[in-house]
Amino acid sequence: MGFKILLRGIVQGVGFRPFIYNLALKNGLKGYVENSSDGVEIFVDGETSAEGFLDEILSNLPPLAYVIDYSVEEDVTLDEHIERFYIKKSRQTAGITFVSPDTAICSDCKEELFDEKHHKYMYPFINCTNCGPRYSIMENIPYDRSNTSMKYFKMCSVCQSEYDEPENRRFHAQPNACNVCGPKVYFKDLSGKKLIEIARKYLNDGKIIGVKGIGGYHIMCDAMRHEAVSRLRDFKSRKFKPFALMIKDKNTLMKYNINLSLEEEKLFESKIAPIIIKEIDDNRFFHINPLGKNIGIMKAYTPLHLLLFDGFKGDFLIATSGNIKDEPIAIDEKTAEERLSVCELFLHNDREIVNRVDDSLVRFVNEKPYMLRRSRGYAPLPVVIRNRLQKEIVGLGAHLKSSICFVKNDYAFISQYIGDLENYEAQNFYEEVYERMKRLFRLNPAVAITDLHPDFFSTKFAKRLKIPTFEVQHHIAHMYANMAENSLTDNVIGIVFDGTGLGDDGKIWGGEVFVVKEGKTKREIHLEYTPLIGGESAIKNPYRMFLSYIVHFGIDNAEIDEKYLKEYELIKKVIKNNVNIVETSSMGRFFEAIGAYLLGIEQNEFEAHSAIALEGLCVDGYDESYEAHILDGEIKVKKIVENIISDFKNGEDIGKITTKFHNTVADLIFRSAIKMKEKYNINRVSLSGGVFQNIFLLRKTVNLFKKNGFEVFLHKNVPSNDGCISLGQVYFYILNNR
Ligand code: ZN
Ligand code: ZN
Ligand code: FE
């Protein structure tokens, strides 16, 4: 008698079986380890529990292993008699091939990078079996050099011998290369030997440069040179949106008294090395985020970045995406030189980027990672879901913050972040991702699941695939994405507070409470409808949205600023004449409208700008909220707005008003759930939608639920914003088409 552990993920070809073998010997265990179709199976004989051994495995994984999922079977009896621990010969199985995400430089390579005696000394693309680019250079499987963009570089004899030597850390390291044989950095019009030194001098002089990294170009400059930063803001037409920062290593954080929690530090230092959002109360960073205290920080995760830091006089580099508004980040020299005109120098290189990957963005909520953008370091790892379908399917995602999700067996292969499908370049990128993933994972979807909206690029793209299509409402997809991640199938209350999406009544939804019971999804409560004047342009005009609430609900205590009077009269007319009015129940737009009024924001610079500015003003330890009602399935708006206006007119502190408003929304979420609990006897709540990127609101809400005996489920691997839609689409299809 013994136990069996099945580990699935990238556990083959990464030294996994010898690792298990050694661990078993160390613990004096008997049994075996063998490769299975999508992972590794371990059997341990004897009267012990799996827990301790499993813990030891998971906390000591070989550097490049990724465990996506595991299962444990206790009390297993085998026919064979086992006397020792051994590695079983592999059965030939036609399994699923997983593709490793790109990986931050390992500590061994980091050491060699600065070791004068090493033949890869100062080589900006040093890597080994444990680190370096993967997905970004892969054209096809299997993962051989000939299937990557490294195929153009023939290894020199030194690199080749590393590659051939089983004991070497670079044994079969496909991107292995050095100064002699590998990719090189170059400037377009300049030449010279000390290219990186020159680039660094530019940074030290407060200049802006373009740097080709793993998944695309970054625009970089010394973050503390205000003149450079404001030039960058002008170029990007972003006065307010925060920039991400890169630092050499965590010592910089100590220098600035920025404390990472244990879990944050683990992820920061890990091979994933995403941008981690931290709340930093330090005026020195005001110009990096004028809207609040949240600053995104990542470590220098490639050798090239480390070389830029070596001799850099500052502490922080801005490392922002090399793109202009809504376009995908540049991945080639031509696009970078054409588009990123703010850069005074480009550090190009000739390692072609096959798959574009942006930096991932993560925040921690209750000591757990909460995804904001899922890309480098995560994609294209799958998320494991419950699936009984025999066929393969694909979810084509949302229009903004798009992603594509293929499903095969229990695996949901979610693409990297694609972005807003507003222009030709982004749409091109979308098509590329579709084709590449289909090829990499040998996928052949039988059904394409799309949004209800007939005009979306993804909906039209689905038609071209010439396979059956199936539509899922945007916010229902949000809820199901959350359910997919949390293995929920039924008996769930879903709170989806979001921007906008077409509802099945032809109106624009976005403040929705659903219930899934006995396989049926019902919309039970929503924010009261309000005219969405000017349709989607309301995203840009939060103040217009505010005026629309005022007029529609006959709220008359607001003093309208003179500059809005004309628009106010116009909106009155439009609403009175009732011509072509689209109505919305969007909670995102509601937040933005309140933000616009309280802060006088005329134009949103980016989606949710005024809502984010509002969140930035919230204060802790203040529990009051506004009177608010839920009547006949509607969250009533009028009283809330009236009271906010009178507080504002009475000169109440803005921080207090915004906090009160957030408390009110948290309270409304909680009370909606109570109503559903009474009606359906369900106490499990899923939270999804862009509004739940508001961490102040999220924390308040989660606390309320936890204090009152609800089980509350958050997103984990995919963002609560529209990046999750493709996963929700496929999961809805799976649960509703058995
Ligand atoms: Zn390495
Ligand atoms: Zn070489
Ligand atoms: Fe959404």
XYZ file of C-alpha atoms and ligand atoms in Angstrom:
741
model
C 0.000 0.000 0.000
C 1.179 3.501 -0.794
C 0.274 6.722 -2.556
C 0.374 8.009 -6.093
C 1.079 11.579 -7.136
C 0.343 12.787 -10.634
C 1.997 16.066 -11.560
C 1.021 17.761 -14.777
C 2.771 20.601 -16.559
C 6.287 21.222 -17.809
C 7.856 18.297 -15.983
C 9.489 16.472 -18.859
C 12.867 17.374 -20.297
C 13.687 19.534 -17.278
C 15.444 16.927 -15.139
C 12.320 16.031 -13.229
C 12.699 12.283 -12.866
C 16.269 12.398 -11.495
C 15.085 15.122 -9.123
C 12.319 12.893 -7.771
C 14.690 9.942 -7.646
C 17.198 11.828 -5.498
C 14.496 13.204 -3.248
C 13.111 9.710 -2.698
C 16.545 8.296 -1.888
C 17.143 11.126 0.558
C 13.902 10.240 2.328
C 14.551 6.492 2.155
C 11.422 5.872 0.085
C 10.576 2.946 -2.157
C 8.600 3.291 -5.384
C 9.031 4.674 -8.857
C 8.685 7.752 -11.053
C 7.648 7.676 -14.701
C 6.629 10.032 -17.489
C 2.926 9.961 -18.364
C 1.048 11.532 -21.265
C 0.886 15.014 -19.795
C 3.141 14.857 -16.801
C 4.901 12.643 -14.316
C 3.534 9.856 -12.138
C 5.120 9.004 -8.816
C 4.336 5.986 -6.683
C 5.616 5.650 -3.148
C 5.219 2.407 -1.264
C 4.598 2.264 2.471
C 2.282 3.523 5.174
C 3.050 7.213 4.793
C 0.913 10.124 3.707
C 1.671 11.979 0.488
C 1.522 15.409 2.042
C 5.082 15.813 3.275
C 6.690 14.404 0.146
C 4.448 16.509 -2.108
C 5.372 19.657 -0.182
C 9.027 18.843 -0.546
C 8.625 18.332 -4.290
C 6.696 21.525 -4.841
C 9.062 23.703 -2.867
C 12.227 22.344 -4.513
C 11.213 22.029 -8.165
C 13.928 21.954 -10.842
C 14.395 25.531 -12.107
C 12.482 25.169 -15.352
C 9.698 22.900 -14.194
C 6.183 24.288 -14.055
C 3.589 22.275 -12.215
C 0.239 23.278 -13.639
C -1.838 20.831 -11.678
C -1.472 17.764 -9.497
C -3.573 15.058 -7.957
C -2.950 12.628 -5.133
C -4.345 9.160 -4.630
C -3.831 7.601 -1.219
C -4.131 3.924 -0.239
C -2.975 2.561 -3.592
C -2.045 -1.099 -3.757
C 0.152 -2.396 -6.570
C 0.613 -5.973 -7.747
C 4.358 -5.686 -8.129
C 6.726 -5.999 -5.234
C 8.899 -2.931 -4.793
C 12.291 -3.063 -3.121
C 13.849 0.273 -3.982
C 13.130 3.546 -5.745
C 13.644 3.517 -9.502
C 12.958 5.470 -12.690
C 10.523 3.551 -14.840
C 11.111 3.438 -18.572
C 8.737 5.808 -20.397
C 5.755 4.496 -22.190
C 5.389 6.095 -25.596
C 2.412 8.388 -25.244
C 0.893 10.983 -27.498
C 0.504 13.641 -24.881
C 0.067 17.375 -24.901
C 3.173 19.438 -25.364
C 3.454 22.400 -23.081
C 5.496 25.421 -24.038
C 7.611 27.155 -21.445
C 7.070 30.862 -20.868
C 10.044 33.226 -21.078
C 12.172 33.093 -17.984
C 14.209 35.674 -16.099
C 17.995 35.278 -15.955
C 19.127 32.712 -13.354
C 21.688 33.413 -10.645
C 24.385 31.249 -12.290
C 24.147 33.137 -15.572
C 24.098 36.416 -13.683
C 27.383 35.478 -12.055
C 29.002 34.418 -15.326
C 27.801 37.615 -16.991
C 30.126 39.594 -14.739
C 32.910 37.011 -14.561
C 35.846 38.227 -16.659
C 37.169 34.728 -17.057
C 33.980 33.290 -18.492
C 33.679 33.120 -22.258
C 30.195 34.633 -22.041
C 31.460 37.590 -19.985
C 29.291 40.652 -20.662
C 27.289 38.797 -23.263
C 23.846 40.480 -23.310
C 22.053 37.249 -24.304
C 23.677 34.786 -21.925
C 21.250 32.010 -20.939
C 21.162 28.355 -19.938
C 18.811 25.404 -19.525
C 17.377 27.159 -16.479
C 16.719 30.569 -17.952
C 16.253 32.773 -20.979
C 13.763 33.277 -23.775
C 11.348 30.484 -24.682
C 7.859 31.285 -25.952
C 9.021 34.575 -27.472
C 11.419 32.775 -29.829
C 9.347 29.679 -30.624
C 7.951 29.101 -34.088
C 6.927 25.507 -33.716
C 7.267 22.402 -31.557
C 9.211 20.374 -30.592
C 11.373 22.864 -28.763
C 14.529 22.465 -30.875
C 16.833 25.236 -31.971
C 15.665 24.742 -35.564
C 12.115 25.625 -34.482
C 13.173 28.895 -32.864
C 14.541 32.195 -34.120
C 17.957 30.978 -32.881
C 18.151 28.779 -35.975
C 20.005 31.580 -37.814
C 22.953 31.371 -35.408
C 25.397 28.486 -35.631
C 26.997 27.704 -32.302
C 30.762 28.153 -31.997
C 32.806 25.200 -30.754
C 32.722 26.339 -27.117
C 28.944 26.771 -27.099
C 28.474 23.534 -29.020
C 30.456 21.561 -26.464
C 28.378 23.046 -23.638
C 25.275 22.069 -25.567
C 26.494 18.494 -26.105
C 27.747 17.779 -22.601
C 25.084 16.161 -20.385
C 26.778 17.437 -17.223
C 26.816 21.031 -18.468
C 24.221 23.555 -17.349
C 23.725 24.366 -21.034
C 23.088 20.805 -22.133
C 20.451 21.158 -24.872
C 19.869 24.814 -23.997
C 18.361 25.795 -27.339
C 19.087 29.566 -27.195
C 22.709 28.952 -26.094
C 25.037 31.531 -27.624
C 27.979 33.808 -26.915
C 29.746 36.960 -28.074
C 31.409 34.984 -30.856
C 28.454 33.100 -32.314
C 25.188 34.541 -31.048
C 22.832 37.463 -31.557
C 24.303 40.934 -31.160
C 23.077 44.338 -30.186
C 23.449 47.117 -32.734
C 22.504 50.696 -33.464
C 21.030 51.489 -36.840
C 23.297 54.348 -37.842
C 25.994 54.269 -35.225
C 28.690 51.755 -34.814
C 31.341 51.101 -32.246
C 32.323 48.383 -29.893
C 30.954 49.729 -26.679
C 27.322 49.917 -27.657
C 25.859 49.194 -24.258
C 28.213 51.698 -22.684
C 26.941 54.319 -25.091
C 23.324 53.413 -24.381
C 24.004 53.668 -20.671
C 25.598 57.068 -21.162
C 22.406 58.218 -22.854
C 20.438 57.084 -19.802
C 22.856 58.823 -17.451
C 22.489 61.988 -19.519
C 18.708 61.950 -19.052
C 17.969 60.844 -22.589
C 15.269 58.485 -23.761
C 16.207 55.272 -25.524
C 14.433 52.307 -27.115
C 15.635 48.875 -26.023
C 14.656 45.592 -27.620
C 14.061 43.103 -24.828
C 12.589 39.600 -24.666
C 9.034 40.184 -25.836
C 9.270 43.614 -27.440
C 10.781 47.081 -27.220
C 10.776 49.140 -24.052
C 11.095 52.878 -23.971
C 13.552 53.628 -21.170
C 14.897 56.602 -19.306
C 16.129 57.522 -15.839
C 12.874 57.665 -13.892
C 14.074 60.469 -11.631
C 14.934 62.835 -14.484
C 11.735 64.828 -14.574
C 12.471 66.475 -17.871
C 12.852 63.114 -19.626
C 9.743 61.729 -17.976
C 7.639 64.685 -19.012
C 8.930 64.412 -22.581
C 7.930 60.776 -22.527
C 4.496 61.742 -21.203
C 4.072 64.233 -24.029
C 5.052 61.661 -26.614
C 2.719 59.012 -25.224
C -0.048 61.598 -24.712
C -0.357 60.397 -21.187
C -0.300 62.999 -18.497
C -1.590 60.729 -15.759
C -1.161 57.053 -16.515
C 1.525 55.537 -14.292
C 4.773 54.164 -15.767
C 6.378 50.873 -14.802
C 9.809 50.983 -13.209
C 12.729 48.603 -13.527
C 15.390 48.208 -10.854
C 18.708 46.386 -10.759
C 17.758 44.186 -7.815
C 15.867 44.267 -4.535
C 18.591 46.281 -2.764
C 17.146 49.349 -4.441
C 13.856 48.678 -2.678
C 15.554 48.650 0.708
C 17.248 51.928 -0.102
C 13.831 53.506 -0.629
C 12.121 51.748 2.285
C 9.846 49.812 -0.024
C 8.972 46.587 1.715
C 7.832 43.549 -0.180
C 5.865 40.935 1.698
C 7.231 37.414 1.694
C 4.969 36.328 -1.150
C 5.636 39.468 -3.150
C 9.362 39.013 -2.829
C 9.109 35.404 -3.958
C 7.353 36.413 -7.160
C 9.567 39.461 -7.678
C 12.694 37.300 -7.527
C 11.189 34.384 -9.430
C 11.777 33.311 -13.008
C 8.463 35.011 -13.875
C 9.597 38.437 -12.616
C 6.439 40.377 -13.471
C 5.720 44.009 -12.713
C 4.401 44.039 -9.151
C 2.169 46.897 -8.081
C 3.110 48.355 -4.709
C 1.539 51.122 -2.736
C 4.385 53.561 -2.191
C 3.826 56.580 0.003
C 6.741 58.686 -1.178
C 6.535 62.062 -2.909
C 9.551 61.255 -5.010
C 7.309 59.023 -7.130
C 4.518 61.501 -7.681
C 5.524 62.137 -11.293
C 5.498 58.399 -11.968
C 1.896 58.085 -10.791
C 0.120 61.430 -10.355
C -3.170 59.625 -9.618
C -2.187 57.685 -6.545
C 0.412 55.694 -4.717
C 0.427 52.554 -6.823
C 3.742 52.021 -8.555
C 4.637 49.021 -10.706
C 8.146 47.645 -10.179
C 10.054 44.795 -11.793
C 13.609 43.575 -11.567
C 16.076 43.661 -14.453
C 15.130 40.264 -15.835
C 17.473 39.880 -18.801
C 21.270 40.083 -19.040
C 20.916 43.056 -21.380
C 18.975 44.976 -18.729
C 21.575 44.070 -16.102
C 24.340 45.411 -18.333
C 22.431 48.672 -18.742
C 22.260 48.976 -14.960
C 25.969 48.233 -14.537
C 27.263 51.784 -14.284
C 23.883 53.462 -14.435
C 23.971 56.336 -11.944
C 20.273 56.325 -11.062
C 18.163 53.779 -9.212
C 15.067 53.418 -11.348
C 14.607 53.108 -15.065
C 11.237 53.717 -16.618
C 10.543 50.641 -18.711
C 7.332 51.337 -20.547
C 5.919 49.500 -23.547
C 7.421 50.578 -26.840
C 4.217 51.515 -28.574
C 1.933 54.393 -29.327
C -1.655 54.416 -28.163
C -3.535 51.152 -28.648
C -0.923 49.660 -30.959
C 0.885 46.476 -29.984
C 4.438 46.950 -28.709
C 7.091 47.162 -31.406
C 9.092 43.976 -31.934
C 11.192 44.883 -34.962
C 13.684 47.585 -35.868
C 11.579 49.173 -38.579
C 8.461 49.641 -36.462
C 10.483 50.861 -33.495
C 12.368 53.463 -35.542
C 9.196 54.607 -37.282
C 6.844 54.751 -34.340
C 8.900 55.549 -31.261
C 10.171 58.911 -32.393
C 10.770 60.060 -28.813
C 13.761 57.729 -28.522
C 17.119 59.369 -29.103
C 18.841 56.044 -29.557
C 17.757 52.482 -30.241
C 19.532 49.455 -28.895
C 18.397 46.843 -31.414
C 19.460 43.222 -31.621
C 19.220 40.499 -34.212
C 17.448 37.845 -32.170
C 14.046 37.896 -33.816
C 10.984 38.059 -31.544
C 8.545 35.482 -32.855
C 5.846 35.891 -30.224
C 5.281 39.327 -28.778
C 4.841 39.336 -24.996
C 4.235 42.395 -22.846
C 5.372 42.535 -19.241
C 2.853 40.930 -16.924
C 1.257 42.979 -14.193
C 0.380 41.540 -10.799
C -0.880 42.895 -7.548
C -1.221 41.113 -4.223
C -4.546 40.882 -2.432
C -4.577 39.110 0.923
C -1.070 37.814 0.233
C -2.173 36.144 -2.998
C -1.278 37.238 -6.521
C -4.101 38.990 -8.343
C -3.463 39.268 -12.057
C -3.887 42.561 -13.880
C -2.203 41.647 -17.158
C -1.188 38.115 -18.036
C 1.649 37.900 -20.510
C 5.433 37.388 -20.192
C 6.356 34.647 -17.740
C 2.845 33.183 -17.720
C 1.807 32.747 -21.347
C 1.386 30.239 -22.879
C 0.934 28.047 -19.808
C -2.578 26.643 -19.589
C -5.054 26.957 -16.763
C -6.575 23.647 -15.708
C -10.364 23.550 -15.897
C -13.051 20.924 -15.566
C -14.028 19.789 -19.029
C -15.925 16.781 -20.321
C -16.106 17.843 -23.963
C -14.510 15.499 -26.458
C -13.899 18.231 -29.012
C -11.575 21.204 -28.977
C -13.029 24.697 -28.789
C -11.794 28.267 -28.856
C -12.986 31.431 -27.086
C -12.263 34.532 -29.134
C -12.302 37.012 -26.285
C -13.406 40.587 -25.869
C -12.838 43.672 -27.963
C -10.656 45.461 -25.411
C -7.770 43.818 -23.540
C -8.347 40.850 -25.766
C -7.042 37.307 -25.392
C -7.764 33.993 -27.104
C -8.419 30.759 -25.231
C -8.152 27.285 -26.771
C -9.407 24.270 -24.856
C -8.142 20.735 -25.226
C -8.962 18.161 -22.577
C -8.617 19.831 -19.179
C -6.347 22.560 -20.446
C -7.360 26.104 -21.256
C -4.488 27.577 -23.249
C -4.915 31.307 -22.781
C -2.905 33.526 -25.069
C -0.757 36.379 -23.922
C -2.366 39.800 -23.572
C -3.261 41.036 -27.050
C -4.758 44.437 -26.273
C -7.509 46.560 -27.760
C -8.602 45.474 -31.225
C -9.096 49.037 -32.366
C -6.648 49.205 -35.233
C -5.100 47.212 -38.020
C -1.866 46.441 -36.162
C -3.661 45.041 -33.131
C -5.992 42.992 -35.305
C -3.007 41.618 -37.165
C -1.399 40.631 -33.883
C -4.647 38.907 -32.876
C -4.656 36.821 -36.064
C -0.991 35.933 -35.601
C -1.602 34.746 -32.047
C -4.519 32.608 -33.204
C -2.477 30.905 -35.905
C 0.634 30.489 -33.769
C -1.171 28.892 -30.840
C -3.095 26.615 -33.141
C 0.201 25.406 -34.559
C 2.199 25.243 -31.310
C -0.354 23.164 -29.484
C -1.608 21.227 -32.511
C -5.115 22.523 -31.963
C -8.093 22.205 -34.207
C -11.135 23.854 -32.661
C -14.575 22.608 -33.695
C -16.496 25.566 -32.255
C -15.649 29.257 -31.898
C -17.247 31.142 -29.025
C -17.710 34.881 -29.410
C -19.294 37.913 -27.825
C -22.915 38.865 -28.603
C -21.734 42.030 -30.292
C -22.020 41.575 -34.077
C -19.560 44.344 -34.979
C -16.559 43.241 -32.952
C -13.465 42.257 -34.873
C -13.387 38.902 -33.052
C -16.990 38.169 -34.034
C -16.182 38.818 -37.675
C -12.995 36.801 -37.361
C -15.106 33.860 -36.129
C -17.154 33.929 -39.334
C -13.974 33.536 -41.364
C -12.998 30.393 -39.467
C -15.897 28.555 -41.084
C -16.693 26.501 -38.001
C -19.888 26.659 -35.927
C -20.064 29.661 -33.608
C -21.701 30.172 -30.237
C -22.339 33.483 -28.466
C -21.878 34.283 -24.780
C -22.898 37.568 -23.199
C -19.889 39.592 -22.036
C -20.656 39.723 -18.308
C -21.801 36.147 -18.136
C -18.389 35.305 -19.618
C -16.796 37.344 -16.811
C -18.613 35.306 -14.181
C -17.781 31.992 -15.845
C -14.103 32.893 -16.115
C -14.065 33.274 -12.359
C -15.953 29.981 -11.968
C -13.496 28.224 -14.309
C -10.523 29.297 -12.221
C -12.185 28.252 -9.001
C -13.605 24.934 -10.296
C -17.203 26.036 -9.677
C -19.987 24.543 -11.750
C -23.251 25.484 -10.088
C -24.835 27.280 -7.122
C -22.923 30.515 -7.491
C -23.802 34.169 -7.113
C -21.837 36.227 -9.617
C -21.203 39.918 -9.059
C -19.902 41.409 -12.290
C -19.133 45.108 -11.995
C -17.485 46.196 -15.182
C -17.195 48.667 -18.031
C -19.609 47.939 -20.826
C -20.803 44.960 -22.847
C -23.852 44.239 -24.982
C -26.642 42.576 -23.004
C -29.230 40.195 -24.390
C -31.948 42.868 -24.089
C -30.027 45.084 -26.509
C -28.943 47.411 -23.721
C -25.417 47.944 -22.486
C -24.749 46.012 -19.291
C -22.018 46.383 -16.702
C -23.428 46.367 -13.146
C -24.806 42.840 -12.918
C -25.701 40.265 -10.323
C -26.212 36.766 -11.710
C -27.118 33.446 -10.186
C -26.174 30.067 -11.591
C -28.538 27.457 -10.218
C -29.366 24.047 -11.652
C -27.362 24.868 -14.741
C -29.315 28.023 -15.498
C -27.767 31.474 -15.499
C -30.150 34.211 -14.444
C -29.668 37.951 -14.283
C -31.260 38.943 -10.991
C -30.124 42.467 -10.110
C -28.530 45.273 -12.084
C -27.642 48.919 -11.719
C -30.542 51.111 -12.835
C -30.414 51.951 -16.522
C -29.172 55.381 -17.555
C -28.852 56.834 -21.055
C -25.381 56.314 -22.482
C -25.173 59.506 -24.485
C -22.797 59.209 -27.411
C -22.472 55.445 -27.008
C -18.951 54.175 -26.453
C -17.546 57.723 -26.497
C -18.827 57.889 -22.903
C -15.641 56.010 -22.007
C -13.767 59.182 -22.921
C -16.308 61.612 -21.427
C -17.034 60.721 -17.826
C -18.503 64.142 -17.108
C -21.088 63.674 -19.830
C -22.009 60.447 -18.078
C -22.460 62.369 -14.835
C -24.776 64.868 -16.566
C -26.751 61.990 -17.964
C -27.426 60.657 -14.429
C -28.437 64.144 -13.276
C -30.888 64.667 -16.096
C -32.280 61.151 -16.267
C -33.025 60.843 -12.562
C -34.113 64.451 -12.128
C -31.372 65.206 -9.634
C -31.531 68.929 -9.092
C -29.120 69.772 -6.301
C -26.009 69.858 -8.464
C -24.383 73.122 -9.420
C -23.259 72.628 -12.967
C -19.994 74.290 -13.818
C -20.455 76.975 -16.443
C -18.300 75.213 -18.980
C -20.692 72.238 -18.972
C -23.926 74.215 -19.229
C -24.188 73.877 -22.995
C -23.682 70.147 -22.848
C -26.139 69.936 -19.962
C -28.858 71.600 -22.039
C -28.059 69.370 -24.988
C -28.334 66.221 -22.899
C -31.657 67.439 -21.512
C -32.926 67.800 -25.063
C -31.631 64.437 -26.222
C -33.145 62.619 -23.252
C -36.449 64.478 -23.586
C -36.728 63.684 -27.289
C -35.679 60.120 -26.585
C -34.009 59.654 -29.970
C -31.732 56.672 -30.449
C -30.900 56.448 -26.776
C -28.904 53.441 -25.699
C -29.183 52.698 -22.007
C -26.558 51.255 -19.734
C -26.327 49.585 -16.343
C -22.533 49.901 -16.233
C -20.999 50.222 -12.773
C -17.680 51.224 -14.330
C -19.299 54.220 -16.007
C -21.000 55.087 -12.707
C -17.662 55.194 -10.899
C -16.196 57.317 -13.662
C -19.112 59.740 -13.558
C -18.734 60.255 -9.813
C -14.974 60.658 -10.260
C -15.506 63.216 -13.005
C -17.834 65.265 -10.831
C -15.779 65.198 -7.649
C -12.429 65.733 -9.323
C -13.523 67.813 -12.284
C -12.148 65.376 -14.843
C -13.424 66.310 -18.281
C -11.701 63.696 -20.389
C -10.590 60.240 -19.450
C -7.040 59.818 -20.652
C -7.416 56.037 -20.558
C -10.214 53.638 -19.672
C -11.300 54.080 -16.036
C -8.953 57.048 -15.517
C -11.395 59.008 -13.325
C -12.368 55.873 -11.388
C -8.709 55.151 -10.666
C -8.158 58.743 -9.578
C -11.077 58.296 -7.206
C -9.663 55.091 -5.729
C -6.374 56.907 -5.150
C -8.114 59.259 -2.701
C -9.733 56.618 -0.500
C -8.720 56.561 3.138
C -8.561 53.606 5.505
C -10.435 53.282 8.742
C -13.542 55.133 7.681
C -16.727 53.062 7.584
C -19.649 55.358 6.853
C -21.646 54.890 3.689
C -24.468 56.548 1.759
C -28.101 55.566 1.877
C -28.742 53.220 -1.042
C -31.553 50.966 -2.175
C -32.082 47.795 -4.140
C -35.654 47.636 -5.397
C -37.274 45.214 -7.853
C -33.937 43.926 -9.044
C -32.453 47.367 -9.506
C -29.693 49.146 -7.639
C -31.070 52.656 -7.290
C -28.848 55.538 -8.279
C -30.665 58.764 -7.389
C -30.194 58.890 -3.611
C -26.509 58.044 -3.814
C -25.768 60.790 -6.316
C -27.881 63.367 -4.467
C -26.075 62.712 -1.213
C -22.653 62.819 -2.804
C -23.530 66.166 -4.344
C -24.729 67.649 -1.080
C -21.648 66.410 0.803
C -19.504 67.950 -1.892
C -21.371 71.259 -1.763
C -21.054 71.308 2.007
C -17.313 71.242 1.592
C -16.873 67.743 2.985
C -13.383 66.289 2.523
C -13.063 64.602 -0.901
C -11.216 61.634 0.577
C -14.137 61.053 2.926
C -16.721 61.355 0.176
C -14.920 58.912 -2.099
C -14.392 56.459 0.738
C -18.065 56.717 1.633
C -18.931 56.059 -2.001
C -16.692 52.975 -2.129
C -18.209 51.733 1.130
C -21.649 52.199 -0.390
C -20.816 50.075 -3.414
C -19.262 47.355 -1.245
C -22.395 47.435 0.864
C -24.631 47.152 -2.212
C -22.651 44.142 -3.420
C -23.043 42.512 -0.045
C -26.753 43.250 0.193
C -27.344 41.941 -3.338
C -25.685 38.706 -2.317
C -27.806 38.506 0.838
C -30.930 38.787 -1.310
C -29.705 35.980 -3.538
C -28.803 33.873 -0.536
C -32.320 34.278 0.814
C -33.879 33.432 -2.532
C -31.636 30.543 -3.620
C -29.851 29.436 -0.479
C -26.425 29.952 -2.033
C -23.493 31.459 -0.163
C -20.742 31.284 -2.768
C -19.890 34.511 -4.522
C -17.712 35.085 -7.584
C -16.381 38.580 -8.186
C -15.411 39.653 -11.689
C -15.244 42.675 -13.985
C -12.923 45.632 -14.427
C -14.332 47.424 -11.379
C -12.684 44.757 -9.211
C -9.291 46.026 -10.277
C -10.166 48.649 -7.707
C -8.327 47.090 -4.806
C -9.827 49.352 -2.153
C -13.304 48.234 -3.177
C -12.220 44.625 -3.537
C -10.753 44.473 -0.019
C -13.831 46.080 1.539
C -16.096 43.667 -0.305
C -14.103 40.559 0.529
C -14.003 41.530 4.214
C -17.757 42.013 4.312
C -18.338 38.592 2.804
C -15.838 36.825 5.013
C -17.201 38.371 8.184
C -20.656 37.151 7.275
C -20.030 33.560 6.364
C -19.920 33.804 2.588
C -17.367 31.985 0.516
C -15.895 34.518 -1.852
C -13.968 33.643 -5.019
C -11.536 35.936 -6.792
C -9.670 35.641 -10.048
C -6.193 34.179 -9.799
C -4.556 33.289 -13.095
C -6.458 35.639 -15.347
C -7.351 39.281 -14.752
C -10.809 40.357 -13.621
C -10.820 42.743 -16.588
C -11.618 41.742 -20.161
C -8.466 39.632 -20.367
C -10.569 36.888 -18.735
C -13.396 36.900 -21.277
C -11.969 34.228 -23.595
C -11.706 31.789 -20.667
C -15.249 32.596 -19.533
C -16.596 32.050 -23.036
C -15.198 28.542 -23.304
C -16.211 27.584 -19.781
C -19.796 28.705 -20.355
C -19.885 26.604 -23.500
C -18.467 23.604 -21.657
C -21.040 23.748 -18.854
C -23.957 24.382 -21.193
C -23.168 21.893 -23.966
C -22.673 18.469 -22.557
Zn 20.840 30.661 -16.669
Zn 29.409 30.644 -28.907
Fe -15.649 43.442 -19.257
